[in-house]
């Protein structure tokens, strides 16, 4: 379903697709919905299905048959994407404190240095620590999809510096890993400029 509208003298195509189709087609996506509408469930389900698919492709026979992209209605992308699921609230808790004075993008401290240690400790943990180098390579090659869930649930989400900090993190990730897919989940009442 689609329509063509004009915005500031430009033609803008708009169409309605399922979240699964959008996540499989768009390299960057913000999933906005009411609290309790299923954004986190969607991200976790998709991450689980992609992880199950990856395990089976690697020869794992113990993975349940229902954990695979066949369970994702409308999935159009390659099934070989490795998912990285991160609850932003937990990641932000590992950040240094916000600056005392109002920051600008140029003065906001870099946060990408906190990203990989977090992934190694909290996402991969000891069981998958040896996979870190390969995962970083997969990110560079565009063979991953990063789920940043709960943008509206981070501490101080309503403070401009926190939004700026998160904008900078996402920009650094897209600059470092331009081919990596990113899906951000947030409630509709939050400023979506991040």
PDB file of C-alpha atoms in Angstrom:
ATOM      1  CA  UNK A   1       0.000   0.000   0.000  1.00  0.00           C
ATOM      2  CA  UNK A   2       1.532   3.347  -0.863  1.00  0.00           C
ATOM      3  CA  UNK A   3       0.999   6.949  -1.773  1.00  0.00           C
ATOM      4  CA  UNK A   4       3.047   9.817  -3.126  1.00  0.00           C
ATOM      5  CA  UNK A   5       3.076  13.063  -1.182  1.00  0.00           C
ATOM      6  CA  UNK A   6       4.942  16.334  -1.527  1.00  0.00           C
ATOM      7  CA  UNK A   7       7.131  17.639   1.282  1.00  0.00           C
ATOM      8  CA  UNK A   8       8.943  20.966   0.916  1.00  0.00           C
ATOM      9  CA  UNK A   9       8.864  20.723  -2.863  1.00  0.00           C
ATOM     10  CA  UNK A  10      10.093  17.122  -2.935  1.00  0.00           C
ATOM     11  CA  UNK A  11       8.105  14.055  -3.871  1.00  0.00           C
ATOM     12  CA  UNK A  12       8.139  11.516  -1.083  1.00  0.00           C
ATOM     13  CA  UNK A  13       6.941   7.972  -1.604  1.00  0.00           C
ATOM     14  CA  UNK A  14       5.208   6.448   1.405  1.00  0.00           C
ATOM     15  CA  UNK A  15       3.988   2.921   1.692  1.00  0.00           C
ATOM     16  CA  UNK A  16       2.856   0.556   4.399  1.00  0.00           C
ATOM     17  CA  UNK A  17       4.787  -2.655   4.993  1.00  0.00           C
ATOM     18  CA  UNK A  18       5.025  -5.157   7.807  1.00  0.00           C
ATOM     19  CA  UNK A  19       7.866  -4.653  10.284  1.00  0.00           C
ATOM     20  CA  UNK A  20       9.497  -7.893   9.069  1.00  0.00           C
ATOM     21  CA  UNK A  21       9.529  -6.668   5.480  1.00  0.00           C
ATOM     22  CA  UNK A  22      10.814  -3.237   6.479  1.00  0.00           C
ATOM     23  CA  UNK A  23      13.635  -4.728   8.584  1.00  0.00           C
ATOM     24  CA  UNK A  24      14.619  -6.980   5.706  1.00  0.00           C
ATOM     25  CA  UNK A  25      14.604  -4.167   3.133  1.00  0.00           C
ATOM     26  CA  UNK A  26      15.925  -1.124   4.996  1.00  0.00           C
ATOM     27  CA  UNK A  27      19.542  -0.872   6.165  1.00  0.00           C
ATOM     28  CA  UNK A  28      18.461   1.538   8.925  1.00  0.00           C
ATOM     29  CA  UNK A  29      15.064   1.442  10.595  1.00  0.00           C
ATOM     30  CA  UNK A  30      13.367   3.009  13.594  1.00  0.00           C
ATOM     31  CA  UNK A  31      10.467   0.938  14.869  1.00  0.00           C
ATOM     32  CA  UNK A  32       8.032   3.220  16.694  1.00  0.00           C
ATOM     33  CA  UNK A  33       5.008   2.004  18.612  1.00  0.00           C
ATOM     34  CA  UNK A  34       3.006   2.415  21.782  1.00  0.00           C
ATOM     35  CA  UNK A  35       4.357   0.883  24.987  1.00  0.00           C
ATOM     36  CA  UNK A  36       3.447  -2.806  25.030  1.00  0.00           C
ATOM     37  CA  UNK A  37       2.754  -2.916  21.288  1.00  0.00           C
ATOM     38  CA  UNK A  38       5.367  -5.620  20.640  1.00  0.00           C
ATOM     39  CA  UNK A  39       8.483  -3.746  19.504  1.00  0.00           C
ATOM     40  CA  UNK A  40      10.791  -5.654  21.853  1.00  0.00           C
ATOM     41  CA  UNK A  41       9.034  -8.937  21.136  1.00  0.00           C
ATOM     42  CA  UNK A  42       9.481  -8.316  17.414  1.00  0.00           C
ATOM     43  CA  UNK A  43      13.206  -7.561  17.804  1.00  0.00           C
ATOM     44  CA  UNK A  44      13.817 -10.574  20.074  1.00  0.00           C
ATOM     45  CA  UNK A  45      11.832 -12.901  17.801  1.00  0.00           C
ATOM     46  CA  UNK A  46      13.683 -11.760  14.691  1.00  0.00           C
ATOM     47  CA  UNK A  47      17.062 -12.009  16.471  1.00  0.00           C
ATOM     48  CA  UNK A  48      16.192 -15.520  17.688  1.00  0.00           C
ATOM     49  CA  UNK A  49      15.117 -16.665  14.224  1.00  0.00           C
ATOM     50  CA  UNK A  50      18.271 -15.267  12.600  1.00  0.00           C
ATOM     51  CA  UNK A  51      20.475 -16.812  15.305  1.00  0.00           C
ATOM     52  CA  UNK A  52      18.749 -20.176  14.859  1.00  0.00           C
ATOM     53  CA  UNK A  53      19.250 -19.944  11.114  1.00  0.00           C
ATOM     54  CA  UNK A  54      22.952 -19.186  11.608  1.00  0.00           C
ATOM     55  CA  UNK A  55      23.381 -22.102  14.012  1.00  0.00           C
ATOM     56  CA  UNK A  56      21.730 -24.557  11.636  1.00  0.00           C
ATOM     57  CA  UNK A  57      23.827 -23.301   8.714  1.00  0.00           C
ATOM     58  CA  UNK A  58      26.943 -23.930  10.811  1.00  0.00           C
ATOM     59  CA  UNK A  59      25.891 -27.560  11.288  1.00  0.00           C
ATOM     60  CA  UNK A  60      24.178 -27.374  14.681  1.00  0.00           C
ATOM     61  CA  UNK A  61      21.489 -30.049  14.758  1.00  0.00           C
ATOM     62  CA  UNK A  62      20.270 -29.275  18.292  1.00  0.00           C
ATOM     63  CA  UNK A  63      18.647 -25.936  17.380  1.00  0.00           C
ATOM     64  CA  UNK A  64      14.855 -26.076  17.331  1.00  0.00           C
ATOM     65  CA  UNK A  65      13.345 -26.192  13.854  1.00  0.00           C
ATOM     66  CA  UNK A  66      11.124 -23.193  14.568  1.00  0.00           C
ATOM     67  CA  UNK A  67      14.134 -20.927  15.135  1.00  0.00           C
ATOM     68  CA  UNK A  68      14.795 -19.861  11.561  1.00  0.00           C
ATOM     69  CA  UNK A  69      13.876 -17.239   9.000  1.00  0.00           C
ATOM     70  CA  UNK A  70      11.075 -19.444   7.696  1.00  0.00           C
ATOM     71  CA  UNK A  71       9.206 -18.336  10.832  1.00  0.00           C
ATOM     72  CA  UNK A  72       9.509 -14.653   9.888  1.00  0.00           C
ATOM     73  CA  UNK A  73       6.591 -13.725   7.667  1.00  0.00           C
ATOM     74  CA  UNK A  74       7.663 -11.458   4.859  1.00  0.00           C
ATOM     75  CA  UNK A  75      11.441 -11.746   5.415  1.00  0.00           C
ATOM     76  CA  UNK A  76      13.027 -10.756   2.117  1.00  0.00           C
ATOM     77  CA  UNK A  77      16.711 -10.308   3.009  1.00  0.00           C
ATOM     78  CA  UNK A  78      19.434 -12.905   2.943  1.00  0.00           C
ATOM     79  CA  UNK A  79      19.014 -15.321   5.854  1.00  0.00           C
ATOM     80  CA  UNK A  80      22.721 -15.176   6.726  1.00  0.00           C
ATOM     81  CA  UNK A  81      22.532 -12.050   8.897  1.00  0.00           C
ATOM     82  CA  UNK A  82      24.011 -12.483  12.369  1.00  0.00           C
ATOM     83  CA  UNK A  83      21.869 -10.682  14.962  1.00  0.00           C
ATOM     84  CA  UNK A  84      23.193  -8.527  17.785  1.00  0.00           C
ATOM     85  CA  UNK A  85      20.461  -7.671  20.281  1.00  0.00           C
ATOM     86  CA  UNK A  86      21.144  -4.891  22.801  1.00  0.00           C
ATOM     87  CA  UNK A  87      18.817  -3.341  25.347  1.00  0.00           C
ATOM     88  CA  UNK A  88      19.873   0.306  25.192  1.00  0.00           C
ATOM     89  CA  UNK A  89      19.055   0.835  28.850  1.00  0.00           C
ATOM     90  CA  UNK A  90      21.778  -1.640  29.833  1.00  0.00           C
ATOM     91  CA  UNK A  91      24.306  -0.248  27.345  1.00  0.00           C
ATOM     92  CA  UNK A  92      23.717   3.344  28.481  1.00  0.00           C
ATOM     93  CA  UNK A  93      24.222   2.316  32.111  1.00  0.00           C
ATOM     94  CA  UNK A  94      27.822   1.470  31.096  1.00  0.00           C
ATOM     95  CA  UNK A  95      28.423   4.938  29.581  1.00  0.00           C
ATOM     96  CA  UNK A  96      30.418   7.592  31.410  1.00  0.00           C
ATOM     97  CA  UNK A  97      28.321  10.295  33.114  1.00  0.00           C
ATOM     98  CA  UNK A  98      26.819  13.005  30.955  1.00  0.00           C
ATOM     99  CA  UNK A  99      28.909  16.191  30.685  1.00  0.00           C
ATOM    100  CA  UNK A 100      28.074  18.835  33.287  1.00  0.00           C
ATOM    101  CA  UNK A 101      27.838  21.570  30.637  1.00  0.00           C
ATOM    102  CA  UNK A 102      25.629  21.397  27.557  1.00  0.00           C
ATOM    103  CA  UNK A 103      27.547  19.491  24.898  1.00  0.00           C
ATOM    104  CA  UNK A 104      27.700  19.879  21.142  1.00  0.00           C
ATOM    105  CA  UNK A 105      28.265  17.005  18.743  1.00  0.00           C
ATOM    106  CA  UNK A 106      31.937  18.015  18.544  1.00  0.00           C
ATOM    107  CA  UNK A 107      32.429  18.059  22.336  1.00  0.00           C
ATOM    108  CA  UNK A 108      30.413  14.958  23.204  1.00  0.00           C
ATOM    109  CA  UNK A 109      32.816  12.173  24.225  1.00  0.00           C
ATOM    110  CA  UNK A 110      33.062   9.224  21.868  1.00  0.00           C
ATOM    111  CA  UNK A 111      31.066   6.223  22.999  1.00  0.00           C
ATOM    112  CA  UNK A 112      32.080   3.718  20.373  1.00  0.00           C
ATOM    113  CA  UNK A 113      34.950   2.694  22.665  1.00  0.00           C
ATOM    114  CA  UNK A 114      32.276   1.412  25.084  1.00  0.00           C
ATOM    115  CA  UNK A 115      30.359  -0.524  22.438  1.00  0.00           C
ATOM    116  CA  UNK A 116      32.649  -3.509  21.806  1.00  0.00           C
ATOM    117  CA  UNK A 117      33.579  -4.101  25.447  1.00  0.00           C
ATOM    118  CA  UNK A 118      29.846  -4.145  26.189  1.00  0.00           C
ATOM    119  CA  UNK A 119      29.186  -6.583  23.326  1.00  0.00           C
ATOM    120  CA  UNK A 120      32.034  -8.812  24.479  1.00  0.00           C
ATOM    121  CA  UNK A 121      30.973  -8.840  28.141  1.00  0.00           C
ATOM    122  CA  UNK A 122      27.178  -8.729  27.979  1.00  0.00           C
ATOM    123  CA  UNK A 123      26.199 -10.080  24.560  1.00  0.00           C
ATOM    124  CA  UNK A 124      28.885 -12.656  23.825  1.00  0.00           C
ATOM    125  CA  UNK A 125      29.973 -13.306  27.435  1.00  0.00           C
ATOM    126  CA  UNK A 126      32.469 -16.099  28.108  1.00  0.00           C
ATOM    127  CA  UNK A 127      30.635 -18.692  26.024  1.00  0.00           C
ATOM    128  CA  UNK A 128      31.096 -16.780  22.758  1.00  0.00           C
ATOM    129  CA  UNK A 129      34.095 -14.530  23.533  1.00  0.00           C
ATOM    130  CA  UNK A 130      36.168 -16.226  20.826  1.00  0.00           C
ATOM    131  CA  UNK A 131      33.564 -15.073  18.261  1.00  0.00           C
ATOM    132  CA  UNK A 132      34.295 -11.361  18.865  1.00  0.00           C
ATOM    133  CA  UNK A 133      36.813 -10.900  16.029  1.00  0.00           C
ATOM    134  CA  UNK A 134      34.624 -12.753  13.552  1.00  0.00           C
ATOM    135  CA  UNK A 135      31.587 -10.738  14.651  1.00  0.00           C
ATOM    136  CA  UNK A 136      33.455  -7.470  14.076  1.00  0.00           C
ATOM    137  CA  UNK A 137      34.369  -8.694  10.581  1.00  0.00           C
ATOM    138  CA  UNK A 138      30.753  -9.630   9.901  1.00  0.00           C
ATOM    139  CA  UNK A 139      29.734  -6.093  10.956  1.00  0.00           C
ATOM    140  CA  UNK A 140      32.204  -4.608   8.474  1.00  0.00           C
ATOM    141  CA  UNK A 141      30.938  -6.910   5.730  1.00  0.00           C
ATOM    142  CA  UNK A 142      27.279  -6.016   6.326  1.00  0.00           C
ATOM    143  CA  UNK A 143      26.397  -9.509   7.503  1.00  0.00           C
ATOM    144  CA  UNK A 144      24.912  -8.418  10.822  1.00  0.00           C
ATOM    145  CA  UNK A 145      21.781  -6.719  12.024  1.00  0.00           C
ATOM    146  CA  UNK A 146      22.031  -4.669  15.217  1.00  0.00           C
ATOM    147  CA  UNK A 147      18.895  -4.323  17.317  1.00  0.00           C
ATOM    148  CA  UNK A 148      19.061  -1.331  19.688  1.00  0.00           C
ATOM    149  CA  UNK A 149      15.938  -1.841  21.744  1.00  0.00           C
ATOM    150  CA  UNK A 150      14.188   0.522  24.139  1.00  0.00           C
ATOM    151  CA  UNK A 151      15.469   3.957  23.167  1.00  0.00           C
ATOM    152  CA  UNK A 152      12.726   5.463  25.313  1.00  0.00           C
ATOM    153  CA  UNK A 153      13.747   3.372  28.334  1.00  0.00           C
ATOM    154  CA  UNK A 154      17.308   4.659  28.774  1.00  0.00           C
ATOM    155  CA  UNK A 155      18.061   6.727  31.847  1.00  0.00           C
ATOM    156  CA  UNK A 156      17.648  10.463  31.224  1.00  0.00           C
ATOM    157  CA  UNK A 157      16.077   9.836  27.775  1.00  0.00           C
ATOM    158  CA  UNK A 158      14.334  13.212  28.001  1.00  0.00           C
ATOM    159  CA  UNK A 159      17.613  15.168  28.404  1.00  0.00           C
ATOM    160  CA  UNK A 160      19.090  16.755  25.281  1.00  0.00           C
ATOM    161  CA  UNK A 161      22.622  15.592  26.138  1.00  0.00           C
ATOM    162  CA  UNK A 162      21.453  11.970  26.420  1.00  0.00           C
ATOM    163  CA  UNK A 163      19.772  12.193  23.011  1.00  0.00           C
ATOM    164  CA  UNK A 164      22.918  13.783  21.595  1.00  0.00           C
ATOM    165  CA  UNK A 165      25.006  11.020  23.160  1.00  0.00           C
ATOM    166  CA  UNK A 166      22.841   8.334  21.561  1.00  0.00           C
ATOM    167  CA  UNK A 167      22.835  10.134  18.212  1.00  0.00           C
ATOM    168  CA  UNK A 168      26.622  10.224  18.321  1.00  0.00           C
ATOM    169  CA  UNK A 169      26.846   6.529  19.189  1.00  0.00           C
ATOM    170  CA  UNK A 170      24.577   5.522  16.318  1.00  0.00           C
ATOM    171  CA  UNK A 171      26.450   7.843  13.933  1.00  0.00           C
ATOM    172  CA  UNK A 172      29.803   6.375  15.016  1.00  0.00           C
ATOM    173  CA  UNK A 173      28.462   2.868  14.484  1.00  0.00           C
ATOM    174  CA  UNK A 174      27.158   3.704  11.009  1.00  0.00           C
ATOM    175  CA  UNK A 175      30.448   5.436  10.132  1.00  0.00           C
ATOM    176  CA  UNK A 176      32.530   2.499  11.364  1.00  0.00           C
ATOM    177  CA  UNK A 177      30.216  -0.204   9.988  1.00  0.00           C
ATOM    178  CA  UNK A 178      28.406   1.408   7.045  1.00  0.00           C
ATOM    179  CA  UNK A 179      27.043  -1.901   5.754  1.00  0.00           C
ATOM    180  CA  UNK A 180      25.693  -3.082   9.128  1.00  0.00           C
ATOM    181  CA  UNK A 181      21.901  -3.038   9.397  1.00  0.00           C
ATOM    182  CA  UNK A 182      20.487  -1.224  12.427  1.00  0.00           C
ATOM    183  CA  UNK A 183      16.983  -1.434  13.885  1.00  0.00           C
ATOM    184  CA  UNK A 184      16.149   0.956  16.743  1.00  0.00           C
ATOM    185  CA  UNK A 185      13.012   0.367  18.800  1.00  0.00           C
ATOM    186  CA  UNK A 186      11.255   3.149  20.707  1.00  0.00           C
ATOM    187  CA  UNK A 187       7.870   4.292  21.945  1.00  0.00           C
ATOM    188  CA  UNK A 188       5.993   6.853  19.914  1.00  0.00           C
ATOM    189  CA  UNK A 189       5.948   9.528  22.618  1.00  0.00           C
ATOM    190  CA  UNK A 190       9.729  10.027  22.517  1.00  0.00           C
ATOM    191  CA  UNK A 191      11.546  12.543  20.311  1.00  0.00           C
ATOM    192  CA  UNK A 192      12.489  10.403  17.289  1.00  0.00           C
ATOM    193  CA  UNK A 193      15.306  12.722  16.183  1.00  0.00           C
ATOM    194  CA  UNK A 194      17.811  10.253  17.608  1.00  0.00           C
TER     195      UNK A 194
END
